[in-house]
Coordinates of N, CA and C in Angstrom, one line a residue:
X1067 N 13.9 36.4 40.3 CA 14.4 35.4 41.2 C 15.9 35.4 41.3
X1068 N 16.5 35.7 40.2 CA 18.2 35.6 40.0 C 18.8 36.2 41.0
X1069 N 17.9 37.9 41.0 CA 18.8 39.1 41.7 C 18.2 38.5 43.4
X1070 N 17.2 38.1 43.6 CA 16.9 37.9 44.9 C 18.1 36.7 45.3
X1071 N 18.4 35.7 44.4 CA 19.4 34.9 45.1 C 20.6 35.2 44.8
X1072 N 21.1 36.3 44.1 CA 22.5 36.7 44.7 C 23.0 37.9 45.8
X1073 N 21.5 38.0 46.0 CA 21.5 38.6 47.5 C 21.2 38.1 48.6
X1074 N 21.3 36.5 48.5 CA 21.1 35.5 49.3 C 19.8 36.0 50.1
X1075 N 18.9 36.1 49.1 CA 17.4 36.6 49.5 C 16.8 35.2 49.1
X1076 N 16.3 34.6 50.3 CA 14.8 33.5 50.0 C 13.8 33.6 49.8
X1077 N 12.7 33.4 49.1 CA 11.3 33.6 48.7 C 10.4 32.1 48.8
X1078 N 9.9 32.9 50.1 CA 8.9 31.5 50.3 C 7.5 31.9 50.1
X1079 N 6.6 31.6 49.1 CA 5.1 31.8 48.8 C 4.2 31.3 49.7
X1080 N 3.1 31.6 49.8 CA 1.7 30.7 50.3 C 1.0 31.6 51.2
X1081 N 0.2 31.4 51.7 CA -0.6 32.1 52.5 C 0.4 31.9 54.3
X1082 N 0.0 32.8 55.2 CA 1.2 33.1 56.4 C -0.1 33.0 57.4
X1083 N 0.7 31.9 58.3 CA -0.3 32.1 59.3 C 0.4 31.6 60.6
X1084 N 0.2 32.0 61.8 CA 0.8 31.8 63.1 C 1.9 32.9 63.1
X1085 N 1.7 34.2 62.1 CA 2.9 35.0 62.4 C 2.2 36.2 63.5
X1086 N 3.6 37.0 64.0 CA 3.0 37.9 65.1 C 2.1 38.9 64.5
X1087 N 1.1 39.6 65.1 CA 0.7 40.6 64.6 C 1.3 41.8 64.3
X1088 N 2.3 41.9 65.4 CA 3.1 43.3 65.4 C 5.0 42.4 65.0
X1089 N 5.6 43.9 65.2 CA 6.9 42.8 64.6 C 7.6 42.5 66.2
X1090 N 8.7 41.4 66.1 CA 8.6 41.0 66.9 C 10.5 40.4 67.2
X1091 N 11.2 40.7 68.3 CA 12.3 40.5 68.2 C 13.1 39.8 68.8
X1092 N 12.1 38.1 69.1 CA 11.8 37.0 69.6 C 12.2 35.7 68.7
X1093 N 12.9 35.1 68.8 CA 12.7 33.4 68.2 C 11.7 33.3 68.0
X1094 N 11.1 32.5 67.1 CA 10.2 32.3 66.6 C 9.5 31.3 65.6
X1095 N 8.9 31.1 64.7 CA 8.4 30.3 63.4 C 7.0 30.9 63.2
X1096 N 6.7 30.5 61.7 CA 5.6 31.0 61.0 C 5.2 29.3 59.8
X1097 N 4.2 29.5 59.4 CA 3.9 28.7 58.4 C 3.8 29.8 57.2
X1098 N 4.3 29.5 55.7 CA 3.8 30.1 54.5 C 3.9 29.2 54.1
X1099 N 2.6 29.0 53.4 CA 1.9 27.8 52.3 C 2.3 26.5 53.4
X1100 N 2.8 25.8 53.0 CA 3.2 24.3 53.4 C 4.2 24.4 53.6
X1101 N 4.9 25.3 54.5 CA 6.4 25.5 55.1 C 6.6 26.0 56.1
X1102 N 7.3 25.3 57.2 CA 7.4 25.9 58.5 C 8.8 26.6 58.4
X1103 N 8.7 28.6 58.4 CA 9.6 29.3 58.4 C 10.3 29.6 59.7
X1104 N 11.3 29.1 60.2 CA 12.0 29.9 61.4 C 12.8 31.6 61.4
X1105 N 12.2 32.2 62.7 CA 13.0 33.7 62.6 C 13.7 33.9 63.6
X1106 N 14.8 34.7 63.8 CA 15.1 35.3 64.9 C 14.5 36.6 65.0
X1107 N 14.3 37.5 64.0 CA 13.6 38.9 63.9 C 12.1 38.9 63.3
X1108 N 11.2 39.1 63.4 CA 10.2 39.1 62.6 C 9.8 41.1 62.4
X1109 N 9.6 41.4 60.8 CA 9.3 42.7 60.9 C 8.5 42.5 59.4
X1110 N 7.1 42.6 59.8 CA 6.6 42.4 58.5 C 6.5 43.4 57.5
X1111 N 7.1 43.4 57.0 CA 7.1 44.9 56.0 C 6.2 44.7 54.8
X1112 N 5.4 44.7 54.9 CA 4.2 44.5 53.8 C 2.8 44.9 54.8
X1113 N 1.8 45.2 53.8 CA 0.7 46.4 53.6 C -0.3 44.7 54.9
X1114 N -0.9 45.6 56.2 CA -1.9 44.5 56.7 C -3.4 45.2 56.8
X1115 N -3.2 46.2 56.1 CA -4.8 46.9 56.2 C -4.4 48.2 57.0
X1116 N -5.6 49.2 56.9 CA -5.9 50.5 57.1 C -5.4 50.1 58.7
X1117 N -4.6 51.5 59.5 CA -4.4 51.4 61.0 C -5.3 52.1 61.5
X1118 N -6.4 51.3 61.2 CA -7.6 51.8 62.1 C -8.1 50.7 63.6
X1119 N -7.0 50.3 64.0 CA -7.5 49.1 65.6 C -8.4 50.3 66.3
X1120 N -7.7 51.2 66.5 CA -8.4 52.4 67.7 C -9.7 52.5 67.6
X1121 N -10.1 52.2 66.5 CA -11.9 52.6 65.6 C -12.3 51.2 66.1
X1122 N -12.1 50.2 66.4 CA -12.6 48.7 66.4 C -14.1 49.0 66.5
X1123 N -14.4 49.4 68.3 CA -15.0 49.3 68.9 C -16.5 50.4 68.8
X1124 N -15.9 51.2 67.5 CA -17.3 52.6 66.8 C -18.4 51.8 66.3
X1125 N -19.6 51.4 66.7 CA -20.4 50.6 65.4 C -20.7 51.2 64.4
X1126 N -20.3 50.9 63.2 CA -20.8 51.1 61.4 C -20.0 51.9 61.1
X1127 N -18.6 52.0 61.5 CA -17.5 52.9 61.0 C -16.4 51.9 60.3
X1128 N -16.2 50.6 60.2 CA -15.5 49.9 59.3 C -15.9 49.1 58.8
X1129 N -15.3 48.5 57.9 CA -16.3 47.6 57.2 C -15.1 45.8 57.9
X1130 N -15.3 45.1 56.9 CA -14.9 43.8 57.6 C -13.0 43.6 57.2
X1131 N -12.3 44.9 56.9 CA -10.5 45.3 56.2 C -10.4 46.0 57.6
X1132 N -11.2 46.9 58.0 CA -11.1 47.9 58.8 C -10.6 49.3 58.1
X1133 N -11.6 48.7 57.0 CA -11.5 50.6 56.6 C -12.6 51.3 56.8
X1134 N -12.6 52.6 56.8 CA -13.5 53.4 56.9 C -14.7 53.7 56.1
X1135 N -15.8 53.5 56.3 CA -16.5 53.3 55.3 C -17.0 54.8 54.5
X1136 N -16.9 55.0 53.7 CA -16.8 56.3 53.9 C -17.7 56.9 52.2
X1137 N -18.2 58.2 51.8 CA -18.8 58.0 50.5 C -18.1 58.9 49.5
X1138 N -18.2 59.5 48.3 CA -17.8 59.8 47.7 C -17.0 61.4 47.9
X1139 N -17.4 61.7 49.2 CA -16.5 63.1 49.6 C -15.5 62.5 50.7
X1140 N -15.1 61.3 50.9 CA -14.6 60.6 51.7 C -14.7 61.0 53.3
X1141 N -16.0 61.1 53.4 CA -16.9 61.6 54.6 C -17.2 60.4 55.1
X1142 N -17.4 59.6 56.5 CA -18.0 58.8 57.1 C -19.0 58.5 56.7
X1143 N -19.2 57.4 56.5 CA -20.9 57.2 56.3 C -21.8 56.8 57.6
X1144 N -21.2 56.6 58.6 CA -21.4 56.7 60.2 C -21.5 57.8 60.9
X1145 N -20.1 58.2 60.6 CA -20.2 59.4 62.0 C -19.5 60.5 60.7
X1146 N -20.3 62.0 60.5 CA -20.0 62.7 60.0 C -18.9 63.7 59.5
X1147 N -18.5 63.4 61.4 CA -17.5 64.4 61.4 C -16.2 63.6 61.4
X1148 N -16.0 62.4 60.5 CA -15.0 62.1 60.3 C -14.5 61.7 58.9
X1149 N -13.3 62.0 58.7 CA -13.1 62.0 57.0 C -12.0 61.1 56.9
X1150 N -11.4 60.0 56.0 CA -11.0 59.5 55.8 C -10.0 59.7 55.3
X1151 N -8.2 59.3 54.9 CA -7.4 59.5 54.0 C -6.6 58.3 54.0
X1152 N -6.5 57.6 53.0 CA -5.8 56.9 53.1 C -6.1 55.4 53.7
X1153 N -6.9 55.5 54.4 CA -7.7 54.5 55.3 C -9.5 54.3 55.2
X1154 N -10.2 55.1 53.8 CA -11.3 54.3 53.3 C -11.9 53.5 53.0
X1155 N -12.6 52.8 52.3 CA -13.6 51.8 51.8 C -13.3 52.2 50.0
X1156 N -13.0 53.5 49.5 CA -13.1 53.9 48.4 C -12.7 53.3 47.7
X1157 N -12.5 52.7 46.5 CA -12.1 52.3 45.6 C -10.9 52.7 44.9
X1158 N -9.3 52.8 44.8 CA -8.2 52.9 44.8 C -7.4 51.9 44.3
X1159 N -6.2 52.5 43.3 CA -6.1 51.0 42.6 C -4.6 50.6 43.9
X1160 N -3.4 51.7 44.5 CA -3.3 51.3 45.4 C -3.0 52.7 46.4
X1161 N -2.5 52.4 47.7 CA -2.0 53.7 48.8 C -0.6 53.9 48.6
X1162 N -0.3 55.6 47.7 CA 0.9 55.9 47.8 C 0.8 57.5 47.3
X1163 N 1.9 58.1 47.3 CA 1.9 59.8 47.4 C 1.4 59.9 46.0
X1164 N 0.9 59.4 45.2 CA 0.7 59.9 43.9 C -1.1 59.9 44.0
X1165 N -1.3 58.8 44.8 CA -3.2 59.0 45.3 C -3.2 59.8 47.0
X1166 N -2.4 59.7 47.7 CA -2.8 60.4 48.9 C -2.5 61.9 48.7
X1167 N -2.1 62.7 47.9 CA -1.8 63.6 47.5 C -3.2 64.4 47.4
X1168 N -3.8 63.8 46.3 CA -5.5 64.5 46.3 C -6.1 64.0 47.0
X1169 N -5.9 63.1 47.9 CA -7.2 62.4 49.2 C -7.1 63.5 50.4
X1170 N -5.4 64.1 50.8 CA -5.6 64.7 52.1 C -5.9 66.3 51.1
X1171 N -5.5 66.6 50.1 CA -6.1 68.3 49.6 C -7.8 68.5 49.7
X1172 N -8.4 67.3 49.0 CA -10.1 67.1 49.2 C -10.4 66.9 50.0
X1173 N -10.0 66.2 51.1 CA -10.3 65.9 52.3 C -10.6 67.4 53.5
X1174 N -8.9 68.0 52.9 CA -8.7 69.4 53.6 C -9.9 70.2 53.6
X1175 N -10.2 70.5 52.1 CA -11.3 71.5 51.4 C -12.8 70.8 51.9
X1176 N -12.8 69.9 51.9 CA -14.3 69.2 52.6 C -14.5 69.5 54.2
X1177 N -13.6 69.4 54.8 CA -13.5 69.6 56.5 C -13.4 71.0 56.8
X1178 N -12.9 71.8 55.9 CA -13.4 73.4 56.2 C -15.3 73.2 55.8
X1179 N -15.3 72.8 54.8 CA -17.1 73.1 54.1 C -17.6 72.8 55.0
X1180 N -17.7 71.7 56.0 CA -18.0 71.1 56.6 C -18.9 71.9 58.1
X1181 N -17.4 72.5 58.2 CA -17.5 73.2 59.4 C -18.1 74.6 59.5
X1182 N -17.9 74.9 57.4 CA -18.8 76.1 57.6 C -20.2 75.8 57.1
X1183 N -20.5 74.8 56.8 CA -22.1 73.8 57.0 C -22.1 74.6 55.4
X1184 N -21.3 74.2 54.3 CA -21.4 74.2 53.2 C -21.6 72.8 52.2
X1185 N -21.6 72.5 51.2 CA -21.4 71.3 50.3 C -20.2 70.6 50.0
X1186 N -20.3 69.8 50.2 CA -18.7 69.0 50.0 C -18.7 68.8 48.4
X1187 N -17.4 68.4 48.3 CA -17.3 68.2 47.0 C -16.7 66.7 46.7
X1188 N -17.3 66.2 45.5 CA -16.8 64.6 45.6 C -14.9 64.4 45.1
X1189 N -14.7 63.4 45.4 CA -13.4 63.3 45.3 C -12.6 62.8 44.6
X1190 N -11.9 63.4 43.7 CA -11.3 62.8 42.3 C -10.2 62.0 42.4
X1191 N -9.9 60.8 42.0 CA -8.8 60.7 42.6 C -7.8 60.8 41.6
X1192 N -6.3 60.8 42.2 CA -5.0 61.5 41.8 C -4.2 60.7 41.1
X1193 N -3.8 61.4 39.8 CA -3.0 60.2 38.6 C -4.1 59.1 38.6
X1194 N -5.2 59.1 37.8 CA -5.8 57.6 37.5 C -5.4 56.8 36.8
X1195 N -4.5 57.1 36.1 CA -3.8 56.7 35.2 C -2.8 55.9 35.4
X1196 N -1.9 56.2 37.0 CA -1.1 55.4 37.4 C -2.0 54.2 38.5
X1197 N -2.3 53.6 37.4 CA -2.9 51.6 38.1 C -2.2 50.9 39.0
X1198 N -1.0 51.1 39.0 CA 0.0 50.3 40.4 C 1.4 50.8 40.7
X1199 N 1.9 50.9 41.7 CA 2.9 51.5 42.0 C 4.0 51.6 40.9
X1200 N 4.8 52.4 40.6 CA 5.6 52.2 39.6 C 7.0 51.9 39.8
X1201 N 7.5 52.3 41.1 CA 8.8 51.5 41.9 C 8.4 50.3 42.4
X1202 N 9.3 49.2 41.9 CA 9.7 48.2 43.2 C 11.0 48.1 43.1
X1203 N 11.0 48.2 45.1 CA 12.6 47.6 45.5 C 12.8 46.8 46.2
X1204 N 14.0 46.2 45.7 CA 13.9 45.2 46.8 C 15.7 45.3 47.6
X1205 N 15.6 45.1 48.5 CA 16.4 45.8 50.1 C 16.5 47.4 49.7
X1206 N 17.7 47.9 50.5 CA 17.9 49.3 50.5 C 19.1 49.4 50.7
X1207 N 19.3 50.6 49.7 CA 21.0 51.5 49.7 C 21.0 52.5 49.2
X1208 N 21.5 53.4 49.6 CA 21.7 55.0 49.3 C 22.8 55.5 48.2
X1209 N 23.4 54.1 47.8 CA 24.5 54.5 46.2 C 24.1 53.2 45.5
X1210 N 22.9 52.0 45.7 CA 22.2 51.6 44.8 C 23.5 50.4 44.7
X1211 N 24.4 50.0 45.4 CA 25.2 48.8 46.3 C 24.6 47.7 46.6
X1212 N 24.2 46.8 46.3 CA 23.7 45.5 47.4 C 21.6 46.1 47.1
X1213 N 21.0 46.5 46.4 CA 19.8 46.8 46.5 C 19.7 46.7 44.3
X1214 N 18.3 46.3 44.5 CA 17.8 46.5 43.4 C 16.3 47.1 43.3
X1215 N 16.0 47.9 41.8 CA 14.7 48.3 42.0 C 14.5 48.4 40.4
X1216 N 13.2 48.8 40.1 CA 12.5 48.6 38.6 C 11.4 49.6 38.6
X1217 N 11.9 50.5 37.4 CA 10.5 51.3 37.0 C 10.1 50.9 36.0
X1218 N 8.5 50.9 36.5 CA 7.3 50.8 35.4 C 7.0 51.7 34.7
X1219 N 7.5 52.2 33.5 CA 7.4 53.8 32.9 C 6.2 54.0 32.9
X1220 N 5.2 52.7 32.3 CA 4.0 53.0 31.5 C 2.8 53.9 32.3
X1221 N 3.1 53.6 33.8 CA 2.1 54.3 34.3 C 2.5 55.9 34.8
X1222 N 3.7 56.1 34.7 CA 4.3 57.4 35.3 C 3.9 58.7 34.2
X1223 N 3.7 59.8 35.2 CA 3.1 60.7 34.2 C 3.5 61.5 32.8
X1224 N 3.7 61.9 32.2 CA 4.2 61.8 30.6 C 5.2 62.8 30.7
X1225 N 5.8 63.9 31.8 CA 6.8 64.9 32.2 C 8.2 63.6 32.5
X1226 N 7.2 62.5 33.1 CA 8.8 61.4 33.8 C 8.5 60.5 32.7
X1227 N 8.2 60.3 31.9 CA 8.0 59.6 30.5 C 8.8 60.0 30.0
X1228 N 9.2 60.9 29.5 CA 10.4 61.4 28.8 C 11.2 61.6 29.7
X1229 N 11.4 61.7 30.2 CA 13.4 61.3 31.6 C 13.6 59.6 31.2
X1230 N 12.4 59.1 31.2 CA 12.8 57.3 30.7 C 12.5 57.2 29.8
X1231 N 12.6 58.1 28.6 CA 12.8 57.7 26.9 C 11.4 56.8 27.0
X1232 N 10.1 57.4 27.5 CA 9.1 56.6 26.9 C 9.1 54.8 27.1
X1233 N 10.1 54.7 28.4 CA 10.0 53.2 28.4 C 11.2 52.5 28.0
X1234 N 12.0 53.1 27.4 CA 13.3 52.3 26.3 C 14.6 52.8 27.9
X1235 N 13.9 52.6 29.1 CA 15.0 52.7 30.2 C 16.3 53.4 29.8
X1236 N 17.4 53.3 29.9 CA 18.6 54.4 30.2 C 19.3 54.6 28.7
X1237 N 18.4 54.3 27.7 CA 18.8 55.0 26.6 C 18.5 56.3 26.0
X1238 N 18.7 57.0 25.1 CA 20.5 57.1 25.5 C 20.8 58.3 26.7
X1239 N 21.5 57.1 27.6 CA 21.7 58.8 28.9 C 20.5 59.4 29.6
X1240 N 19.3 58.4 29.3 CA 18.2 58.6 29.8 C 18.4 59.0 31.8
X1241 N 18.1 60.0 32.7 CA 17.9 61.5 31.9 C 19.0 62.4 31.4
X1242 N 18.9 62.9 30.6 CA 19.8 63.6 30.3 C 21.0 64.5 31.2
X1243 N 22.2 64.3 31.2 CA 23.1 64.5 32.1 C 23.2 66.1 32.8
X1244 N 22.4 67.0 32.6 CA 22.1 68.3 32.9 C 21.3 67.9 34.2
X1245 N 20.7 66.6 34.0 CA 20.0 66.6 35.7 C 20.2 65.8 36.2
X1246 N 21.8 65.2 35.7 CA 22.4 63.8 36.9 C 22.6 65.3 38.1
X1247 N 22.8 65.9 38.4 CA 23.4 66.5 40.0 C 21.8 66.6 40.8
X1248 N 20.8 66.5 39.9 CA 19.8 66.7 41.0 C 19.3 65.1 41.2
X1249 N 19.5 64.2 40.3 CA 18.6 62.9 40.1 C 20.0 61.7 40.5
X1250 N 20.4 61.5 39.7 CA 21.6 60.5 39.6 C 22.1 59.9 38.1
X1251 N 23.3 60.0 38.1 CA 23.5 58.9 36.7 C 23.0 57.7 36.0
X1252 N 21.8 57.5 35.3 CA 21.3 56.7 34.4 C 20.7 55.8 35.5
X1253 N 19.7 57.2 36.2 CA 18.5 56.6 37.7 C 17.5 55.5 36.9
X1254 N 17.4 55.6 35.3 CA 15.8 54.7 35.1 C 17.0 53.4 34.4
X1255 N 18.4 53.3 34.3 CA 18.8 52.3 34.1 C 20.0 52.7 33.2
X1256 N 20.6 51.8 32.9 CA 21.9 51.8 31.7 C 21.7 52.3 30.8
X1257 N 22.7 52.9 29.6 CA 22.2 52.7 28.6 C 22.3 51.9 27.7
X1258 N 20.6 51.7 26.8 CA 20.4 50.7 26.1 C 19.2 49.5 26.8
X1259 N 19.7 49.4 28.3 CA 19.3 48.5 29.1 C 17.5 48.9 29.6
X1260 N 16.9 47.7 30.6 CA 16.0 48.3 31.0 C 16.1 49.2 32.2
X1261 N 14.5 49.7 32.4 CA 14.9 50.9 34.1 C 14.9 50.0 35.2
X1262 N 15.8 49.2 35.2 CA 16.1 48.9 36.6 C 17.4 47.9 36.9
X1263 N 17.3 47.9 38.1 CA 18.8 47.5 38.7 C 19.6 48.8 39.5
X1264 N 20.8 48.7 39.9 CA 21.8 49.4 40.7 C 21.2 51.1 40.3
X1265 N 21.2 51.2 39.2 CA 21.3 52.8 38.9 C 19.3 53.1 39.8
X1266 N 17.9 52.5 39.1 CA 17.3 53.0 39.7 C 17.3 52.8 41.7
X1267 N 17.9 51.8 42.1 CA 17.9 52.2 42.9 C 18.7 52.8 43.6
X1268 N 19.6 53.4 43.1 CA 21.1 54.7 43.8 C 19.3 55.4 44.0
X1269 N 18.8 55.6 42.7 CA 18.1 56.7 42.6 C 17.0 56.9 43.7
X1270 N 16.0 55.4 43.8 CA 15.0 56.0 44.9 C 15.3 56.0 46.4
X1271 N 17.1 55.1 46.9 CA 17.1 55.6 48.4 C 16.2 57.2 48.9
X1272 N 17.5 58.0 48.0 CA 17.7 59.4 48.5 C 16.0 60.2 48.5
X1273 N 15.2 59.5 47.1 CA 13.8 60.3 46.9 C 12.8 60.1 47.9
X1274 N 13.2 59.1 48.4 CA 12.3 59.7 49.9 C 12.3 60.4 51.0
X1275 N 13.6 60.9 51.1 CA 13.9 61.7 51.9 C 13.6 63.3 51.1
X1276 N 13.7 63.4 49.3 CA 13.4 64.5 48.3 C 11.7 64.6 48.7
X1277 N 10.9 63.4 48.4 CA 9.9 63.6 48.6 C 8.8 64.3 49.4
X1278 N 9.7 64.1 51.1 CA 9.1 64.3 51.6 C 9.6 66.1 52.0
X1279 N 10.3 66.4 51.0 CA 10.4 67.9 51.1 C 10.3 68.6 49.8
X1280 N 9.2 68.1 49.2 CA 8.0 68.2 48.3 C 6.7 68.0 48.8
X1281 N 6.4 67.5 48.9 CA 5.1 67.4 49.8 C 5.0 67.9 51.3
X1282 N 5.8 67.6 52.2 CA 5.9 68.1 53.4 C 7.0 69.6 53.7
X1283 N 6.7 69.6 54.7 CA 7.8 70.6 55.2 C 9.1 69.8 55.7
X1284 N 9.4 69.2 55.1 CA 10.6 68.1 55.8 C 10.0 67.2 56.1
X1285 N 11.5 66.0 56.8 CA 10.9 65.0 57.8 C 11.7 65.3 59.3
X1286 N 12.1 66.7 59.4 CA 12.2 66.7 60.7 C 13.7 66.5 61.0
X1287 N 14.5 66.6 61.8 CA 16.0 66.5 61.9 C 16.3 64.8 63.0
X1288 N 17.3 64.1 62.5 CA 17.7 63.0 62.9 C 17.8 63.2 64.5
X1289 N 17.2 62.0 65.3 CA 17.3 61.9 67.0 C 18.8 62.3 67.1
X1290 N 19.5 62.7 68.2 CA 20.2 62.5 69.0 C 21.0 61.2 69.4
X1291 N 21.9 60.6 69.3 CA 22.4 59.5 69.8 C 22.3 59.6 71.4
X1292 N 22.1 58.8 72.2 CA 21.8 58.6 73.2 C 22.8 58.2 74.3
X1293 N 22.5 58.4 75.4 CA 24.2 57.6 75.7 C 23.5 56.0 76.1
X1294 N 24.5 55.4 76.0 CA 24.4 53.6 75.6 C 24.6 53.0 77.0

């Protein structure tokens, strides 16, 4: 609560209701809990279910989230020829590259079987170990300026367990300064201190743009400025 109010960040709890469905960049108001919140911007940046609207209208293809209902090869339990990622019924503790990672590889390997009218194979899922996301941040900055964030060592896999000293955050020099040019200066925290604040978040701006050229082929080169 500290770091949120010296970033003149308010936190209002309760259940939200009367807000837009999509975001919205309209005057406005909302209720959370027993509070009438006024906006000028509304952009909900939080999780509202699988983006499956397009599917509404399939009968016995979602369940009542609008996920895909789908069975242990993450195959349709409706319509065959459709496989699920990311947007199932399966059981998942949450959605992020550390579980979508083995959902679209199984997924891949099942939709060739598929087609060659072989056996699917059921689907394991990825780091079970990691139970809940292990970054949170809160705003964003690319030198970790005006943003804060916190890693959860305990569930990170036991290669990045040791870059954060097993938990004891940026002691000593946690990671070791042979891989500040690829990571950043004391990214899981100070030393001595815990992993979070300024340092991990210098660290996770930039890794999502790292990440997605780990997993992907890039994300592609920046639009064009346009003329105004």
């Amino acid at each position: 609560m500290g770091v949120l109010k010296s970033m003149n960040i308010d936190l209002v709890t309760g259940d939200i209701s009367g807000a837009p469905e999509e975001f919205s960049l309209e005057v406005g108001s909302l209720t959370a809990g027993n509070e009438k919140v006024s906006y000028d911007v509304f952009l909900p940046m939080y999780s509202r279910g699988p983006n499956t609207a397009f599917l509404k209208g399939a009968p016995e293809l979602l369940d009542a989230r609008g996920a895909i209902k789908v069975n242990e090869s993450l195959q349709s339990t409706g319509r065959g020829q459709i496989f699920a990622v990311g947007v199932g019924d399966n059981k998942v503790a949450f959605i992020g590259f550390a579980k979508l990672d083995a959902q679209w590889k199984d997924v891949t390997n099942n939709v060739k079987a598929y087609l060659e009218g072989k056996e699917l194979k059921k689907h394991k899922e990825g780091m079970p170990g990691m139970t809940h996301p292990p970054v949170v941040v809160v705003g964003n900055s690319m030198n970790g300026k005006g943003a804060w964030a916190g890693i959860d060592c305990s569930v990170l896999p036991a290669p990045l367990k040791c870059c954060c000293c097993c938990g004891m955050g940026g002691f000593p020099f946690c990671p070791p300064p042979c891989c500040w040019p690829c990571c950043h200066p004391c990214c899981v925290g100070y030393c001595g201190g815990k992993p979070e604040g300024a340092g991990p978040s210098a660290f996770v701006g930039p890794m999502a743009f790292k990440t997605a050229g780990l997993h992907f082929k890039g994300i592609g080169e920046a639009p064009k400025q346009q003329t105004m």
